[in-house]
Short mmCIF file of C-alpha atoms in Angstrom, two decimals:
data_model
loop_
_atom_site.label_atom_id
_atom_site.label_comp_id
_atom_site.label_asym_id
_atom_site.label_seq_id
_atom_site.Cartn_x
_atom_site.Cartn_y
_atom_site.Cartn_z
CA UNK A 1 0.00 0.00 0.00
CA UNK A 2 2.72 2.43 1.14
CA UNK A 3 4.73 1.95 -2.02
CA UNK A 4 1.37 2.15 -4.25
CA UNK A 5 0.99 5.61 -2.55
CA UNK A 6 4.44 7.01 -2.94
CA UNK A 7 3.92 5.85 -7.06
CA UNK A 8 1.11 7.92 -7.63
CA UNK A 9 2.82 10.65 -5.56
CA UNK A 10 5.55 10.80 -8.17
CA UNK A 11 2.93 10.39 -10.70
CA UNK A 12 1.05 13.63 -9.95
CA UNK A 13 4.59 15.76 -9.42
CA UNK A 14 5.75 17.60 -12.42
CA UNK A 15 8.64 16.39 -13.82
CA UNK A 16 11.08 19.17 -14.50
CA UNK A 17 14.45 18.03 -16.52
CA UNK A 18 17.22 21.26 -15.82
CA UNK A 19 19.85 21.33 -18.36
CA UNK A 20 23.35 21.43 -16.45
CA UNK A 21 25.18 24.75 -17.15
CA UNK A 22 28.97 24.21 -19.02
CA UNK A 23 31.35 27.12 -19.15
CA UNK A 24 30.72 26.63 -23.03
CA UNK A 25 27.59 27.83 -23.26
CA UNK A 26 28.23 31.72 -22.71
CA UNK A 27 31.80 34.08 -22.83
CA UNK A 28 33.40 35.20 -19.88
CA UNK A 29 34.52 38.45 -19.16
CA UNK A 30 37.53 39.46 -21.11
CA UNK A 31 39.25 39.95 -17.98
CA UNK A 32 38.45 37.16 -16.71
CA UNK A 33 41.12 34.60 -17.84
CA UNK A 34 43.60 32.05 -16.40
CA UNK A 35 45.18 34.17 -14.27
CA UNK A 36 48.33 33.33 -12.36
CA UNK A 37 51.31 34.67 -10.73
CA UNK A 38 54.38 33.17 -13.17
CA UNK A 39 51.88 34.30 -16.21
CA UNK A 40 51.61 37.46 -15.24
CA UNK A 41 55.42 38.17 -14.76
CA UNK A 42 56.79 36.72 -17.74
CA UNK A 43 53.40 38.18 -19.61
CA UNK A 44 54.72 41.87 -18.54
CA UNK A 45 57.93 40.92 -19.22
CA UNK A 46 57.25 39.37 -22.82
CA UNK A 47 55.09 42.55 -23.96
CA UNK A 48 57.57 44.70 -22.01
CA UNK A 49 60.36 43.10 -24.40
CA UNK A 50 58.35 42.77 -27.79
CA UNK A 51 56.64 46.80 -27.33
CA UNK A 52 58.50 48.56 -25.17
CA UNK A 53 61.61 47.62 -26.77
CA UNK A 54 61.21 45.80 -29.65
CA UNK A 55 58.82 48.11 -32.02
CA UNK A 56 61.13 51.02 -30.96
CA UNK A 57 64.15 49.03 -31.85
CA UNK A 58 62.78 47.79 -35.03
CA UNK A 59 61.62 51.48 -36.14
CA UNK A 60 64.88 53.28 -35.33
CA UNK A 61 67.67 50.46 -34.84
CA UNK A 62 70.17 53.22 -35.23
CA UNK A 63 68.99 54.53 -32.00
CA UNK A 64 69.95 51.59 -29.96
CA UNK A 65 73.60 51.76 -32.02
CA UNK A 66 72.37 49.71 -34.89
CA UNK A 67 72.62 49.05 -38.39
CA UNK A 68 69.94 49.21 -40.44
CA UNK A 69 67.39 46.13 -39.97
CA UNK A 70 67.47 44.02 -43.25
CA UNK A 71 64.19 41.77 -44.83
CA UNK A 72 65.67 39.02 -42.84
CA UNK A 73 65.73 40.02 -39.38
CA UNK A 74 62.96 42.17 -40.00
CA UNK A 75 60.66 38.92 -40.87
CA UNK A 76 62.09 37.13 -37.89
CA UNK A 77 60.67 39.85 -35.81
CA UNK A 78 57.01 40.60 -37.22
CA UNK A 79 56.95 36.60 -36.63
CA UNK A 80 58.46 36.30 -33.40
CA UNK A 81 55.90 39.28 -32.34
CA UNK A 82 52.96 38.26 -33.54
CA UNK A 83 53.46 34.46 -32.08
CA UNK A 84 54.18 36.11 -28.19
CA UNK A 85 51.28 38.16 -28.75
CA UNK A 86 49.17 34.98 -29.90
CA UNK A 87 50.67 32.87 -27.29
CA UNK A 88 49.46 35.32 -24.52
CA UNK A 89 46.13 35.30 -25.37
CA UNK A 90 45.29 31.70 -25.73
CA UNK A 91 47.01 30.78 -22.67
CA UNK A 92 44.84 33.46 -21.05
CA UNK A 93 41.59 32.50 -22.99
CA UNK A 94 41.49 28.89 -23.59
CA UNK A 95 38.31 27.60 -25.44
CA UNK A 96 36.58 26.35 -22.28
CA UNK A 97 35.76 29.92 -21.99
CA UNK A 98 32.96 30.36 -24.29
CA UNK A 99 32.05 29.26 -28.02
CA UNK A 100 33.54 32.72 -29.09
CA UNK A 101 36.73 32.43 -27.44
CA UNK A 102 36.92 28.68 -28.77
CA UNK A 103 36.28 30.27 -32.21
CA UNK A 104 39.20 32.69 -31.42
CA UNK A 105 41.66 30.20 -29.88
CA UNK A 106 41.44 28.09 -32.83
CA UNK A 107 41.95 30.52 -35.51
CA UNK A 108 44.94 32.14 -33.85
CA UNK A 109 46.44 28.88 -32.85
CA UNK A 110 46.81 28.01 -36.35
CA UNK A 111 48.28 31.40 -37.11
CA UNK A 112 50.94 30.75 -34.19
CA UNK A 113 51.99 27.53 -35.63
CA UNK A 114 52.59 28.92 -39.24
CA UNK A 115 54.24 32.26 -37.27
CA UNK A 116 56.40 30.24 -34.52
CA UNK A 117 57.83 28.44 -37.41
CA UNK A 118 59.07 31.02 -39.71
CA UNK A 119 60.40 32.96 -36.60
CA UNK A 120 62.18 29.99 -35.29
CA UNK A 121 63.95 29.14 -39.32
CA UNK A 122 64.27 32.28 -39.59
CA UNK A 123 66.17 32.97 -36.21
CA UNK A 124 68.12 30.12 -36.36
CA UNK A 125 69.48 31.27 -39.62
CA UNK A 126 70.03 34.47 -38.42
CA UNK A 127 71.83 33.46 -35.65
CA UNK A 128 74.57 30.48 -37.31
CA UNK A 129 74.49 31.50 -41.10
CA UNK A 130 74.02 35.38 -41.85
CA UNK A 131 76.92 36.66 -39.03
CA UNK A 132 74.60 39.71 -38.66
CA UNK A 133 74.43 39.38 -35.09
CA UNK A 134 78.38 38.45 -34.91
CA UNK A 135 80.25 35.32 -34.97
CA UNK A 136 78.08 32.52 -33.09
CA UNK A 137 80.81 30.55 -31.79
CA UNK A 138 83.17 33.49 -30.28
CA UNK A 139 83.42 33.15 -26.77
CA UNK A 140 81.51 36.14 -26.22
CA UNK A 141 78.24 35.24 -28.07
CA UNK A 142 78.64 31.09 -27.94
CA UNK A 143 76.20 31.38 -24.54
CA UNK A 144 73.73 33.61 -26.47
CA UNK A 145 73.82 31.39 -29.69
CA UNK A 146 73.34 28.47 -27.60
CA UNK A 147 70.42 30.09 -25.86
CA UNK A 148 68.84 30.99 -28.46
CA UNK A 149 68.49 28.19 -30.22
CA UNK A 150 67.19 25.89 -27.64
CA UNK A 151 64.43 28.32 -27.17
CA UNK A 152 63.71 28.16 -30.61
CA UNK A 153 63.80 24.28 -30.49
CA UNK A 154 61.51 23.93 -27.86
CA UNK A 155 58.60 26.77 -28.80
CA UNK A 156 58.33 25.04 -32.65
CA UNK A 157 58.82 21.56 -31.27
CA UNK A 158 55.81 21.90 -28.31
CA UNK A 159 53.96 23.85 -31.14
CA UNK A 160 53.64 21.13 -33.20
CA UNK A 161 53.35 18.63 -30.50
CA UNK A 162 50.26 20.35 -28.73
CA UNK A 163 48.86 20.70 -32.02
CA UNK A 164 49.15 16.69 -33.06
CA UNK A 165 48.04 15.87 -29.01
CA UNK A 166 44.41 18.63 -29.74
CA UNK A 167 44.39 16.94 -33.06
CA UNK A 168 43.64 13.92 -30.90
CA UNK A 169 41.39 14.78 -28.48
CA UNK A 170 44.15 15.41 -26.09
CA UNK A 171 43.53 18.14 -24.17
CA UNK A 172 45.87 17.81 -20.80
CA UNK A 173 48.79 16.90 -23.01
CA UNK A 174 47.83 19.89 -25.37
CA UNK A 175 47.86 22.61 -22.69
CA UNK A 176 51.19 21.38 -21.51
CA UNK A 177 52.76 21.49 -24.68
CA UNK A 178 51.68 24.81 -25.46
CA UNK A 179 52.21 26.39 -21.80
CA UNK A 180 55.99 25.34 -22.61
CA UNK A 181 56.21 26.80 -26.25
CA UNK A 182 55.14 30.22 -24.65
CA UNK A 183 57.81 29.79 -21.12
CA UNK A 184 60.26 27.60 -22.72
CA UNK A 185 59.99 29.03 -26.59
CA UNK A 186 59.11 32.88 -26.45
CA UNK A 187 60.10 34.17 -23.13
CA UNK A 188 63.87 32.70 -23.70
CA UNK A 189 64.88 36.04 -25.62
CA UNK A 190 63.19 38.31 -23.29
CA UNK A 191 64.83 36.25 -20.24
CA UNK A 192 68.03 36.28 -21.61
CA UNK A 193 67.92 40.04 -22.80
CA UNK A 194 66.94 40.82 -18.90
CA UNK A 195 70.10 41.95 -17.33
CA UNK A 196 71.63 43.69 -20.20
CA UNK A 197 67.96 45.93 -20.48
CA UNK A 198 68.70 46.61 -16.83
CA UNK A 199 72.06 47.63 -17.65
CA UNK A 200 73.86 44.26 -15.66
CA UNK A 201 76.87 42.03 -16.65
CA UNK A 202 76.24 38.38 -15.87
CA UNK A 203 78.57 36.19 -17.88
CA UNK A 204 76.44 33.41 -17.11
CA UNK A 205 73.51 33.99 -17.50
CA UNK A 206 72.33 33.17 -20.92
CA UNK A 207 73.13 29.63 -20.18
CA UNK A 208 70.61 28.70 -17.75
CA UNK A 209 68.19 31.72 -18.79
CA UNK A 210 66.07 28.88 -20.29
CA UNK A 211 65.69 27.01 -16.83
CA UNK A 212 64.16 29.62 -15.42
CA UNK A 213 61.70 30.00 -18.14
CA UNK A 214 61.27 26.50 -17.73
CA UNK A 215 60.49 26.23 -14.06
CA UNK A 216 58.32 29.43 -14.17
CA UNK A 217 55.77 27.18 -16.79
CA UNK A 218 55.68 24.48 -14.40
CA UNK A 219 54.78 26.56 -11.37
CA UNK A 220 52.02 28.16 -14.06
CA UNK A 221 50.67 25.03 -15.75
CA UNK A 222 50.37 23.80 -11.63
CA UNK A 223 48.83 26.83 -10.63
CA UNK A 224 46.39 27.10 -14.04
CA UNK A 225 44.77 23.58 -13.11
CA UNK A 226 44.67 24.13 -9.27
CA UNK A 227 42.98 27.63 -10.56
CA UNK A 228 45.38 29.32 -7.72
CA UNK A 229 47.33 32.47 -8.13
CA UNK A 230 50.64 31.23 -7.02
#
């Protein structure tokens, strides 16, 4: 009897069906982005470099005692710009933030990878073949040179990497990849520039200039899925 009774009670209530809310479904705020402490300081410090100092330097080299920027290194740098820039903004909108941000992150994504590429070739030629920035193997510039290049290794080289692992489904794997191209690709030359914008001399430093760009992604990517500021 008691179980006929509670039957027909369910039977008379309305049955309401609520849909379950996803991030997806509307934008967030553009401010309101994966936010964390190592972002933000190598985010400063990456439009600090590529703005502040880089447009300047690439409008007037003969300012900053100079020659006169050629096609080549020119190219480099409208690459190398526009992938930091591009870098910055999907790691601080990722798709999960609304269907136009997913729109966004996917366009510009496959800019970056076509971008990050030519910077890195060209770079790398720059650097070993043209001589413009001075020999590569003096003793002087081997540490830069060296630098240098590994960034450029690992941005193209997590590039294409995160974009096989989304290709796949692979979304973890993906943000890793692609947290490291930005920390371990594009904040190398900003890093490694540091002391001399401050007007220091560390021998040194160039050669483990890529660690620290390296640890500061790991304390990020930790911080990004804990959704903590530090």
């Amino acid at each position: 009897m008691e179980n006929q009774l509670e039957s027909n009670q369910n039977q008379s209530e309305p049955k309401t069906t609520e849909q379950p809310q996803t991030v997806d479904q509307q934008n967030r705020y553009v401010w309101n982005g994966n936010f964390n402490l190592w972002f933000l300081l190598l985010t400063i410090l990456s439009i600090w470099f590529t703005v502040g100092r880089g447009i300047p330097f690439f409008i007037n080299p003969e300012k900053y005692g100079s020659p006169k920027i050629d096609w080549i290194i020119g190219f480099h740098l409208v690459n190398a710009f526009i992938t930091v820039w591009i870098m910055i903004w999907n790691l601080f909108h990722t798709p999960s933030h609304g269907p136009t941000y997913r729109m966004i992150h996917k366009i510009l994504g496959r800019c970056s990878l076509v971008t990050g590429l030519l910077s890195t070739i060209f770079g790398f030629t720059i650097v070993w073949f043209t001589r413009q920035l001075g020999d590569p193997l003096n003793s002087e510039r081997i540490g830069f040179s060296i630098g240098i290049s590994i960034g450029g290794f690992l941005q193209v080289s997590s590039q294409i990497q995160g974009y096989y692992q989304i290709r796949k489904g692979d979304v973890k794997n993906h943000q890793t990849s692609m947290t490291f191209a930005f920390f371990g690709g594009c904040c190398i030359p900003a890093i490694m520039r540091l002391p001399t914008m401050l007007g220091l001399q560390i021998d040194s430093w160039n050669y483990f200039a890529w660690v620290i760009c390296l640890v500061f992604g790991y304390l990020s990517l930790q911080a990004m899925r804990a959704k903590r500021i530090i």
